[in-house]
Coordinates of C-alpha atoms in Angstrom, one line a residue:
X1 CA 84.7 9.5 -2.3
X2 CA 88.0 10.4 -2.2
X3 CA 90.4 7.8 -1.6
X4 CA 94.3 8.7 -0.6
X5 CA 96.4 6.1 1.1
X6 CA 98.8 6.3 4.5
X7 CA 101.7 5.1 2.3
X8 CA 102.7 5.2 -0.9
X9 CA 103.4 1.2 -0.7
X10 CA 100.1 0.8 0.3
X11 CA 98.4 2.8 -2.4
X12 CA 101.4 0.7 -4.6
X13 CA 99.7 -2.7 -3.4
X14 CA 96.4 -1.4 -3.7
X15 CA 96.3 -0.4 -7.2
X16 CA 97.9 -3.4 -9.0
X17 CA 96.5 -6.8 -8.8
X18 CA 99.6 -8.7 -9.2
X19 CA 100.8 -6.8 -6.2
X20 CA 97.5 -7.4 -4.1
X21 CA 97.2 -10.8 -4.4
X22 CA 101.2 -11.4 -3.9
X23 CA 100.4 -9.3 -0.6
X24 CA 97.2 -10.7 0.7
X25 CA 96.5 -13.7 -1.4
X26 CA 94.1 -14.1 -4.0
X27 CA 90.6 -14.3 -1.6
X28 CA 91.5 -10.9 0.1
X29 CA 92.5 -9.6 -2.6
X30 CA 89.5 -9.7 -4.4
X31 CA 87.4 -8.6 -1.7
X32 CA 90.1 -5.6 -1.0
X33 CA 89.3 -5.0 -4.4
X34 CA 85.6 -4.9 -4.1
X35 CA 85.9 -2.9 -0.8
X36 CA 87.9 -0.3 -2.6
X37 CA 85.7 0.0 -5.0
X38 CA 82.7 0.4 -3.0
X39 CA 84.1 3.5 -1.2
X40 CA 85.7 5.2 -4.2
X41 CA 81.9 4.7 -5.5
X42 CA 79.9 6.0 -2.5
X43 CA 79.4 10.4 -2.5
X44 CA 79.9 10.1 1.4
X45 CA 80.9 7.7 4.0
X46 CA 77.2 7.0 5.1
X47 CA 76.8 5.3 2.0
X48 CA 78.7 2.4 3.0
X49 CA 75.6 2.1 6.1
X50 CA 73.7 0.8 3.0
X51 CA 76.0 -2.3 2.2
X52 CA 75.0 -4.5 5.1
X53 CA 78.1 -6.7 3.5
X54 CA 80.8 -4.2 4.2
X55 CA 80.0 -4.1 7.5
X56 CA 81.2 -0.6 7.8
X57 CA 82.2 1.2 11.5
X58 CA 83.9 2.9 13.9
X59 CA 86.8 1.4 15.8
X60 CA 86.9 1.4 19.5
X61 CA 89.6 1.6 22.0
X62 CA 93.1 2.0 20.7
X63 CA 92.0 2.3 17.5
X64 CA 89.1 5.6 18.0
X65 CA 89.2 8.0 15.4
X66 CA 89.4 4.8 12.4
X67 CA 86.6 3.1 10.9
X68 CA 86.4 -0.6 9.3
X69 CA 84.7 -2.9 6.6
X70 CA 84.9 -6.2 6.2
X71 CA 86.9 -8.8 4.3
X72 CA 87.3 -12.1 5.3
X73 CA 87.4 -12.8 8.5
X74 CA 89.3 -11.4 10.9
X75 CA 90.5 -9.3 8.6
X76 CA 89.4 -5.3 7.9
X77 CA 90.1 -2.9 5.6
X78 CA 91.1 0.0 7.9
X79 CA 90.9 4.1 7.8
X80 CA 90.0 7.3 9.2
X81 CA 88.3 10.6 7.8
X82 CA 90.6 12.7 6.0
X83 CA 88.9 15.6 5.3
X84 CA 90.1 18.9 6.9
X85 CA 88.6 19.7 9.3
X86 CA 86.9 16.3 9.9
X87 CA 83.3 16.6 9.9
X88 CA 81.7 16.2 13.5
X89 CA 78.3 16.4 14.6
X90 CA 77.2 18.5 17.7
X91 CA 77.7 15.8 20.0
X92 CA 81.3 15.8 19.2
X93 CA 80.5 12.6 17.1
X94 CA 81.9 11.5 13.3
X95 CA 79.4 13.2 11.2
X96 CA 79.4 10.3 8.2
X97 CA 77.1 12.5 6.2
X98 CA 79.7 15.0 5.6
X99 CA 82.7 12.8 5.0
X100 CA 83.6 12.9 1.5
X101 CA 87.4 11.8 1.8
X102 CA 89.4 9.3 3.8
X103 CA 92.6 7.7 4.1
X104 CA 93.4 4.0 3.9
X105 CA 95.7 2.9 6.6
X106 CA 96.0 -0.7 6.1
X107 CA 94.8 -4.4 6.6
X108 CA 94.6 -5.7 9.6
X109 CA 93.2 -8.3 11.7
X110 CA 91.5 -5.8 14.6
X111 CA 91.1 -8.7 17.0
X112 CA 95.2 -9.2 17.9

């Protein structure tokens, strides 16, 4: 999958280690790491449905339109769909078969 990032600070943090664990401690970190990789392995977002760990889903509320996977707890590895148009199903839903790019927008404990 195609990975871009909502910042370029974020993508900075992302894609160094030093900076990752300096950002979000060493524990985070590693599963950010793992998480990342997971996604930039998967061919399409329902892939992720498969890794019962990553808890993958859509957000509700406030946050519609983004999806999630776990890291530790509370914490989430947040993003949305990027590809253009997003793929939607005929019931107006996120068709996760046809996403094949998304955008990171951060890490974030979803519960605040």
């Amino acid at each position: 999958m195609i990975i871009l990032f909502k910042t370029s600070k974020l993508k900075k943090e992302c894609s160094n280690k030093v900076l990752m664990v300096k950002r979000f401690g060493p524990k985070r970190a590693k599963l950010l790491k793992r998480r990342l990789a997971e996604l930039a392995a998967a061919n399409l977002l329902e892939d992720l449905s498969k890794l019962p760990q990553a808890r993958c889903h859509e957000l509700k509320g406030n946050r519609k339109g983004y999806l999630s996977v776990d890291l530790d707890h509370p914490y989430r590895l947040i993003f949305e769909p990027a590809d253009n148009p997003i793929p939607k199903k005929t019931d107006g839903g996120l068709d996760w078969s046809k996403v094949t790019e998304i955008r990171i927008i951060g890490v974030e404990n979803t519960h605040e």
